Short mmCIF file of C-alpha atoms in Angstrom, two decimals:
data_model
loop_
_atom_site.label_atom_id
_atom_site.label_comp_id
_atom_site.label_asym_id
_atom_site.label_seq_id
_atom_site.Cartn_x
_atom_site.Cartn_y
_atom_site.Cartn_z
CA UNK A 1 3.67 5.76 -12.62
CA UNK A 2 1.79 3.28 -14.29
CA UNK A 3 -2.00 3.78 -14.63
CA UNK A 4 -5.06 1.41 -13.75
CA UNK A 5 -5.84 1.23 -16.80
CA UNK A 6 -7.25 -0.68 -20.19
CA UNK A 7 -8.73 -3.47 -17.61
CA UNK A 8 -11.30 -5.44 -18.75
CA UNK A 9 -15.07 -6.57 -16.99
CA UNK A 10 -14.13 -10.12 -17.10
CA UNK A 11 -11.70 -9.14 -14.40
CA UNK A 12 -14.24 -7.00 -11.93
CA UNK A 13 -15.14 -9.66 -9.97
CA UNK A 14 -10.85 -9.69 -8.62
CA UNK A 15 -10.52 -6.16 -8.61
CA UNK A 16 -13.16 -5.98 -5.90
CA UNK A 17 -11.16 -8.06 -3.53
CA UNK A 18 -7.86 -5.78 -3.60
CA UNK A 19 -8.45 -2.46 -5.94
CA UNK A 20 -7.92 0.21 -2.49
CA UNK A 21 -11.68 0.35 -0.93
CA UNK A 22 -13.03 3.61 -0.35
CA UNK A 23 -14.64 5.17 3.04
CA UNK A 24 -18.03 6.85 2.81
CA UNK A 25 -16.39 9.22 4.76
CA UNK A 26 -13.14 11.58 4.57
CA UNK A 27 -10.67 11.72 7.29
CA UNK A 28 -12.30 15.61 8.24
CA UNK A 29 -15.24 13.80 8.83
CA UNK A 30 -13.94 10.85 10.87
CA UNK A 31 -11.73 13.58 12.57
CA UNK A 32 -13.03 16.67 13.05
CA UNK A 33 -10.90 17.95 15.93
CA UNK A 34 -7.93 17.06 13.24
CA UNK A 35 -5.23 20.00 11.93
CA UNK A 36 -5.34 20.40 8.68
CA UNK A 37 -1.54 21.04 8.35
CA UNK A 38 0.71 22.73 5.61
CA UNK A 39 3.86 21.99 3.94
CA UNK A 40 5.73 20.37 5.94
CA UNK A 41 8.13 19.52 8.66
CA UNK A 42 11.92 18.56 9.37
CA UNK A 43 12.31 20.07 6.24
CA UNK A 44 16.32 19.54 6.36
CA UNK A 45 15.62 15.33 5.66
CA UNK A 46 11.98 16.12 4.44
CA UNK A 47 10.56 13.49 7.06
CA UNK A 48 6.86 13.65 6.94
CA UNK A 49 5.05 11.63 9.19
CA UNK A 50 2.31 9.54 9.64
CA UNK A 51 0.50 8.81 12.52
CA UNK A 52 -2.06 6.16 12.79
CA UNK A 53 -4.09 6.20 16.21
CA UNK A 54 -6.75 3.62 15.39
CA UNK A 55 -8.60 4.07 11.80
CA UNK A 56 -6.78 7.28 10.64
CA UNK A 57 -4.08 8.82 8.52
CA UNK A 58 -2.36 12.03 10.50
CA UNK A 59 -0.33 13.77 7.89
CA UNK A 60 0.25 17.80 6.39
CA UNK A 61 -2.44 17.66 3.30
CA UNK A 62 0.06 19.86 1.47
CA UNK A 63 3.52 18.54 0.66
CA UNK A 64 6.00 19.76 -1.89
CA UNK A 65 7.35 17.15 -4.89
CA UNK A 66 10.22 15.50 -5.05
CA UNK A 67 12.01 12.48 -2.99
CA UNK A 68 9.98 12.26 0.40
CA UNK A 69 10.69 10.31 3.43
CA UNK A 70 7.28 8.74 5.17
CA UNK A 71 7.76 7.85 8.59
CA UNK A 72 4.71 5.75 9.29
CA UNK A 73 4.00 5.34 13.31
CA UNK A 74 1.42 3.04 13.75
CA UNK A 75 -0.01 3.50 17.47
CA UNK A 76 -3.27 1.24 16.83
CA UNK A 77 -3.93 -1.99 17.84
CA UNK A 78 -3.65 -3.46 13.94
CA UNK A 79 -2.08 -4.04 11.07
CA UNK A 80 -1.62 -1.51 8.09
CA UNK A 81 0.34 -0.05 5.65
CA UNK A 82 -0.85 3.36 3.05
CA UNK A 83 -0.80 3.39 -0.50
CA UNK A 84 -1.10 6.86 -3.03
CA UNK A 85 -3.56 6.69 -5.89
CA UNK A 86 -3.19 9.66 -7.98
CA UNK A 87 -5.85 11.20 -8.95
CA UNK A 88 -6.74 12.19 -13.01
CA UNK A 89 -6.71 15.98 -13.37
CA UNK A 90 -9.73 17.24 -12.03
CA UNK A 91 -11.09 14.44 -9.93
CA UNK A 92 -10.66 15.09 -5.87
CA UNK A 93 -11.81 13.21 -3.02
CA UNK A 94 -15.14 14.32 -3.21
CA UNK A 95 -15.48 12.77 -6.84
CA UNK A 96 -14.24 9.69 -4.84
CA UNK A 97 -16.64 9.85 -2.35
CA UNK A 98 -19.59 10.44 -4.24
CA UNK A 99 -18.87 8.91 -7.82
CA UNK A 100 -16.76 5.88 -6.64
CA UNK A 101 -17.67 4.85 -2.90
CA UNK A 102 -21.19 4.05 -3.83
CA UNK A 103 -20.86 0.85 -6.52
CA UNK A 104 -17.53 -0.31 -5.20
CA UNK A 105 -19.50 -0.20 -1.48
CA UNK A 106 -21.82 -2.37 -2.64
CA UNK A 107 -20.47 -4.81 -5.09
CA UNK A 108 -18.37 -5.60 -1.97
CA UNK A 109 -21.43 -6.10 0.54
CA UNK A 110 -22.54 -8.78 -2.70
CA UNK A 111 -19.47 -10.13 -3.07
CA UNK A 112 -18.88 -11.14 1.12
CA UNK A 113 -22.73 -12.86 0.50
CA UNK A 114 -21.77 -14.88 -2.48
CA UNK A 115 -23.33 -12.69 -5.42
CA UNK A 116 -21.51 -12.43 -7.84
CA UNK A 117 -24.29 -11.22 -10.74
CA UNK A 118 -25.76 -8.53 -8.23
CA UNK A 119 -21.89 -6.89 -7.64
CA UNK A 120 -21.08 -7.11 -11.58
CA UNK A 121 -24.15 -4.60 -11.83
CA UNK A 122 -22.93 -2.37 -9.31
CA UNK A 123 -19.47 -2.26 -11.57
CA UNK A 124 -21.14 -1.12 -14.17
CA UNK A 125 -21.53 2.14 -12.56
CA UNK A 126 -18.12 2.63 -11.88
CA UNK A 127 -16.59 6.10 -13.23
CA UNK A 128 -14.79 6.18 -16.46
CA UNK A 129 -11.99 8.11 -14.98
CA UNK A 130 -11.31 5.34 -12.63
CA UNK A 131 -9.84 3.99 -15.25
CA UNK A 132 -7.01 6.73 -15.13
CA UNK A 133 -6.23 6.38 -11.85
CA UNK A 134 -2.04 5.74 -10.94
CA UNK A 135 -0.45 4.08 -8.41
CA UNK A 136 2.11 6.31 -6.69
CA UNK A 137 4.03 3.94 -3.81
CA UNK A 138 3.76 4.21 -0.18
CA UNK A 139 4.47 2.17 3.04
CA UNK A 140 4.46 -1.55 3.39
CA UNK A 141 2.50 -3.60 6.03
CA UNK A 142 3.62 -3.12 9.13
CA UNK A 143 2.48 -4.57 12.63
CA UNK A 144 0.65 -2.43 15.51
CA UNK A 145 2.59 -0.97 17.65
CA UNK A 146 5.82 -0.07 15.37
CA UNK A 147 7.19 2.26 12.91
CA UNK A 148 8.40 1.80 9.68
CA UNK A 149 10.30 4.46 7.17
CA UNK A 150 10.33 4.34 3.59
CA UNK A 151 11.26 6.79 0.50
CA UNK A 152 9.89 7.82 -2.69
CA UNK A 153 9.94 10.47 -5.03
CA UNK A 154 6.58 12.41 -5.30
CA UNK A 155 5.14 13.91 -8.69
CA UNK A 156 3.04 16.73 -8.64
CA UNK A 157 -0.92 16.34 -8.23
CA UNK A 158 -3.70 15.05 -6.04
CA UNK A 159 -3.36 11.31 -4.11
CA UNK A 160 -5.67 9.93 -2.19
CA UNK A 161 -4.01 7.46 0.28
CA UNK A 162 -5.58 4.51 1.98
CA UNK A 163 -5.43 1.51 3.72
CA UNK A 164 -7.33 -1.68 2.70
CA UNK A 165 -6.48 -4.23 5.12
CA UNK A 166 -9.69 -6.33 6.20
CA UNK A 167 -11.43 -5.57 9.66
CA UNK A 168 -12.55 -9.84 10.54
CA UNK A 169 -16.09 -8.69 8.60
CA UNK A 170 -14.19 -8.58 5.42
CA UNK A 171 -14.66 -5.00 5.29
CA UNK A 172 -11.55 -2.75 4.21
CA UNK A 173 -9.75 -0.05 6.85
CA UNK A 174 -10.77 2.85 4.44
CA UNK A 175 -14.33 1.97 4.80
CA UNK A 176 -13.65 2.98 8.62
CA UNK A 177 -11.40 6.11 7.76
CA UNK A 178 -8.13 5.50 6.67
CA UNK A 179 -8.50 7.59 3.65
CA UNK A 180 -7.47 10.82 3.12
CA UNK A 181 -6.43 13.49 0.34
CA UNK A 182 -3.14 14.98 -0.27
CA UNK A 183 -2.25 17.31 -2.50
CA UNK A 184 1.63 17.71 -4.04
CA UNK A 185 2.84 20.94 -5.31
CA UNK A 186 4.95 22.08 -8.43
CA UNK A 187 7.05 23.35 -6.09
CA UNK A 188 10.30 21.09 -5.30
CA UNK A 189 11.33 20.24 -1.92
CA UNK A 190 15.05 20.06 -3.52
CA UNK A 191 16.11 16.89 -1.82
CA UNK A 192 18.52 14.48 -3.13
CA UNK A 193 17.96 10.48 -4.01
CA UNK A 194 19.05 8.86 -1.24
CA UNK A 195 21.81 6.44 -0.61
CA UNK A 196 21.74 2.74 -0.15
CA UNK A 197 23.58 -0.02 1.51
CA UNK A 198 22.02 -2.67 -0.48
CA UNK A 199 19.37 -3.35 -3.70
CA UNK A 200 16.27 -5.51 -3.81
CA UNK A 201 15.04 -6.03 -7.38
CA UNK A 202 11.22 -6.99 -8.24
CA UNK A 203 9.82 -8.35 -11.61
CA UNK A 204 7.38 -10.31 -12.58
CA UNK A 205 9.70 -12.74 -14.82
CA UNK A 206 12.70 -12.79 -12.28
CA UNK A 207 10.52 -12.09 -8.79
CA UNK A 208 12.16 -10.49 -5.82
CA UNK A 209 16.02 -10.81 -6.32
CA UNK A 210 17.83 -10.03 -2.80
CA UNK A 211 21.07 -11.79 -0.90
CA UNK A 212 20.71 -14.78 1.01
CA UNK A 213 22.16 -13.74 4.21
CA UNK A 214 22.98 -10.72 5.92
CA UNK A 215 24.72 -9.62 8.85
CA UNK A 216 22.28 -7.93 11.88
CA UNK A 217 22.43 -3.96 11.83
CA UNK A 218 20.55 -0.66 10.48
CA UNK A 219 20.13 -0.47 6.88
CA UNK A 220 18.62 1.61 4.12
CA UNK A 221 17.58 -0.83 1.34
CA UNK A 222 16.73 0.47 -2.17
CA UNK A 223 13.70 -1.47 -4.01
CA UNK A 224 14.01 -0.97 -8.11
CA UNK A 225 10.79 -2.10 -9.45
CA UNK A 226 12.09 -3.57 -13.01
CA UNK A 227 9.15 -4.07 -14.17
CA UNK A 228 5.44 -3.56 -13.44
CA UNK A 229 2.11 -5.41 -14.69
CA UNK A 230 -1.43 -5.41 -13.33
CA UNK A 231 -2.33 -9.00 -12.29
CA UNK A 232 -6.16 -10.41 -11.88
CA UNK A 233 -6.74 -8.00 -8.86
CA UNK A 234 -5.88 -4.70 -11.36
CA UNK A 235 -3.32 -3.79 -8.64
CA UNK A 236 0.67 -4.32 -9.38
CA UNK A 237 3.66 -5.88 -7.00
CA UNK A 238 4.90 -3.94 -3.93
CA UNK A 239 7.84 -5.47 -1.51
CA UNK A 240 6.91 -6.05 2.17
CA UNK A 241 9.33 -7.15 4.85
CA UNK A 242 8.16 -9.75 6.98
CA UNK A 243 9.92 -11.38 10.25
CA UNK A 244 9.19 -15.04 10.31
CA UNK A 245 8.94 -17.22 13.73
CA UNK A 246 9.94 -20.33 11.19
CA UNK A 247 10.16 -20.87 7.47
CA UNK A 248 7.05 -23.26 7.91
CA UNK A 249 5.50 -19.71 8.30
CA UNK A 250 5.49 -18.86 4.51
CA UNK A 251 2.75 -20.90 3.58
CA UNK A 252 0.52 -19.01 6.34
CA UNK A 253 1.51 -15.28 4.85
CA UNK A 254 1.52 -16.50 1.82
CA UNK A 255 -2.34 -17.48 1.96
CA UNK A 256 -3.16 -14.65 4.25
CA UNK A 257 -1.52 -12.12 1.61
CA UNK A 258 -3.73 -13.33 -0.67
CA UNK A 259 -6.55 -10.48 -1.24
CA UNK A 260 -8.29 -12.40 -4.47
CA UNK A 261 -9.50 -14.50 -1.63
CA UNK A 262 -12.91 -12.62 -0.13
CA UNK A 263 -11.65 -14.45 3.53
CA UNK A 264 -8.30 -13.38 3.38
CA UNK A 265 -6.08 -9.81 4.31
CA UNK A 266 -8.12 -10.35 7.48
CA UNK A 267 -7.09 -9.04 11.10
CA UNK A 268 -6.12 -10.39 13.40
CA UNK A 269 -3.03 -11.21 11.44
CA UNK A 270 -1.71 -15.00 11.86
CA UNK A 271 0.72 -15.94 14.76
CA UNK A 272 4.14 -15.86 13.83
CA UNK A 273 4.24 -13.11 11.38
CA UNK A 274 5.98 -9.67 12.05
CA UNK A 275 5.12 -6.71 9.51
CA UNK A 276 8.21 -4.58 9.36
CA UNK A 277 7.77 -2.17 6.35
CA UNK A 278 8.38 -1.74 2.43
CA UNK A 279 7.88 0.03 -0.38
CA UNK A 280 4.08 -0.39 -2.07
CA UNK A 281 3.82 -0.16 -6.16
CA UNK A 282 5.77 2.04 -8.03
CA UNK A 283 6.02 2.19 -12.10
CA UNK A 284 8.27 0.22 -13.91
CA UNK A 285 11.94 1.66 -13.45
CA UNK A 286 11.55 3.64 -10.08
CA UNK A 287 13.10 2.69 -7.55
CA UNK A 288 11.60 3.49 -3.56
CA UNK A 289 13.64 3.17 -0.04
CA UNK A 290 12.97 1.72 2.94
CA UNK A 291 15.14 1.39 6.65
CA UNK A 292 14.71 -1.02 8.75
CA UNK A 293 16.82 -3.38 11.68
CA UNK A 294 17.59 -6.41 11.10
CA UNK A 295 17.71 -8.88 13.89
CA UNK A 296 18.73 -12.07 13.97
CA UNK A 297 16.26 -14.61 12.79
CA UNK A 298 13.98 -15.60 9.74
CA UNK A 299 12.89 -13.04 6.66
CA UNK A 300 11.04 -12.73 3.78
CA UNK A 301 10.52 -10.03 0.94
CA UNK A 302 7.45 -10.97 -0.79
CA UNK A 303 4.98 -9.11 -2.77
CA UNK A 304 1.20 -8.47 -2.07
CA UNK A 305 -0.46 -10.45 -4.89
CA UNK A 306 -2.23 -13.14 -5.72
CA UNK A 307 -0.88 -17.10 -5.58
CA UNK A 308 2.14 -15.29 -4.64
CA UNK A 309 3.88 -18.57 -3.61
CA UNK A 310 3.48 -20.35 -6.45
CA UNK A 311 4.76 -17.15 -8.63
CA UNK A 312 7.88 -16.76 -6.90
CA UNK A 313 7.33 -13.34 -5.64
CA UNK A 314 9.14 -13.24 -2.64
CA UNK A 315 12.82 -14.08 -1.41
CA UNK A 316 13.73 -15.64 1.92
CA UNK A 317 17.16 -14.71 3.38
CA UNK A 318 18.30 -15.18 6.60
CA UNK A 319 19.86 -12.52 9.18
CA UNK A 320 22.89 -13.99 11.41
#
């Protein structure tokens, strides 16, 4: 996985607006009635799931390594999607809490008011071993009320996994408790890579490479992430799948996908735009899974990033 890493201060300013947002506050906390659970269940397809009730993350803490299916139900009223930050050796949640929460907190109160100066202070006391951090996948947006299924092959260590989708205050989802630790053991769940039934390439020279058309049905779609590169937000490109009412629809996601813009990755999400899943950043040459249905109608694969229109990253295609 590729590391947040060897960024510079003349980029803080982005990184504010899309580097995953912390929560003053661990799920626990936000949820004390919650089960802490164990490894894991359905342990013949190693489906673990993840329930989202409003601003929460219900999943077994402990999970075994190797390839893992996440089947994200999202029961709230919003948009979401989770994404694993693995944590340098040594450095838990509570590091992240106390060490982390505080200046990136802060710098993003500034930041919603228009200053700039006051939130470059607050940077400065961000944690060296921030700069260590990885980026370990996850699931794609995806619209209240649905599911969404995607695979990836977990390495041995200690994620945190979040959600930083904007409440209409500008405020990220994790500050309101979609956060949560998760620990991955040396011990292998011994499940195989799974199969496909067709391949999406991502890079940021060729962009999202897919079909044009494809029939309506069930499929399992493998993502291979060619390459990977930090743009001006310090975060790399994922794939989401997105149901489009009309084409003239991609200039609305692609501004609302935007999360270098303070006003944008805002609920409620625009009219006309169905969040159906993907596969959030993996390193360059992994490769993550995701199922969906296809219906007849309108599609896009594009990438959470900024000007993401005028880069290319995405790929319309339509579904007969």
């Amino acid at each position: 996985m590729y590391a947040v890493s060897k960024f510079k201060k003349s980029l803080l300013v982005l990184s504010i607006f899309i580097v995953p947002l912390i929560s003053c506050k661990n799920d626990k906390e936000n949820n004390p009635n919650q089960k802490e659970d164990s490894i894991q269940a359905n342990n013949t397809e190693n489906i673990i799931e993840v329930v989202t009730n409003e601003m929460d993350f219900q999943i077994p803490s402990r999970l075994k390594s190797g390839w893992t299916t996440f089947r994200y139900i999202n029961k709230s009223s919003e948009t979401h999607f989770f994404i694993f930050e693995k944590m340098p050796e040594g450095i838990t949640i509570d590091n992240y809490n106390n060490e982390l929460v505080p200046p990136f907190k802060a710098a993003f109160n500034h930041l919603i008011n228009d200053e700039v100066e006051e939130a470059m202070k607050e940077f400065e006391k961000v944690p060296a071993w921030w700069n260590d951090v990885k980026l370990g996948g996850g699931v794609g947006l995806i619209s209240p009320k649905s599911v969404a299924e995607s695979t990836i092959y977990m390495h041995p260590g200690t994620y945190v996994m979040e959600c930083y989708v904007r409440m209409p205050n500008g405020m990220p989802h994790a500050f309101y408790g979609m956060i949560k630790e998760i620990q991955v053991t040396e011990e292998t769940n011994d499940i195989q890579e799974p199969s496909y039934d067709h391949q999406i390439s991502i890079s940021s020279e060729e962009g999202i490479t897919f079909q044009d058309s494809i029939k309506a049905g069930n499929y399992q779609l493998a993502i291979n992430f060619k390459d990977q590169k930090q743009y001006e937000t310090l975060l790399g490109h994922d794939v989401n799948l997105v149901r489009l009412t009309s084409i003239s629809k991609l200039d609305t996601l692609g501004k609302w996908i935007n999360a270098a813009n303070i006003k944008a990755f805002r609920t409620p999400i625009p009219e006309g735009l169905t969040f159906l899943g993907g596969v959030e950043d993996l390193e360059e040459g992994e490769t993550g899974y995701f199922k969906t249905q296809l219906k007849q109608g309108t599609y896009v694969l594009i990438s959470e990033i900024p000007n993401v229109i005028d880069r290319k990253m995405y790929k319309t295609f339509k579904v007969y």
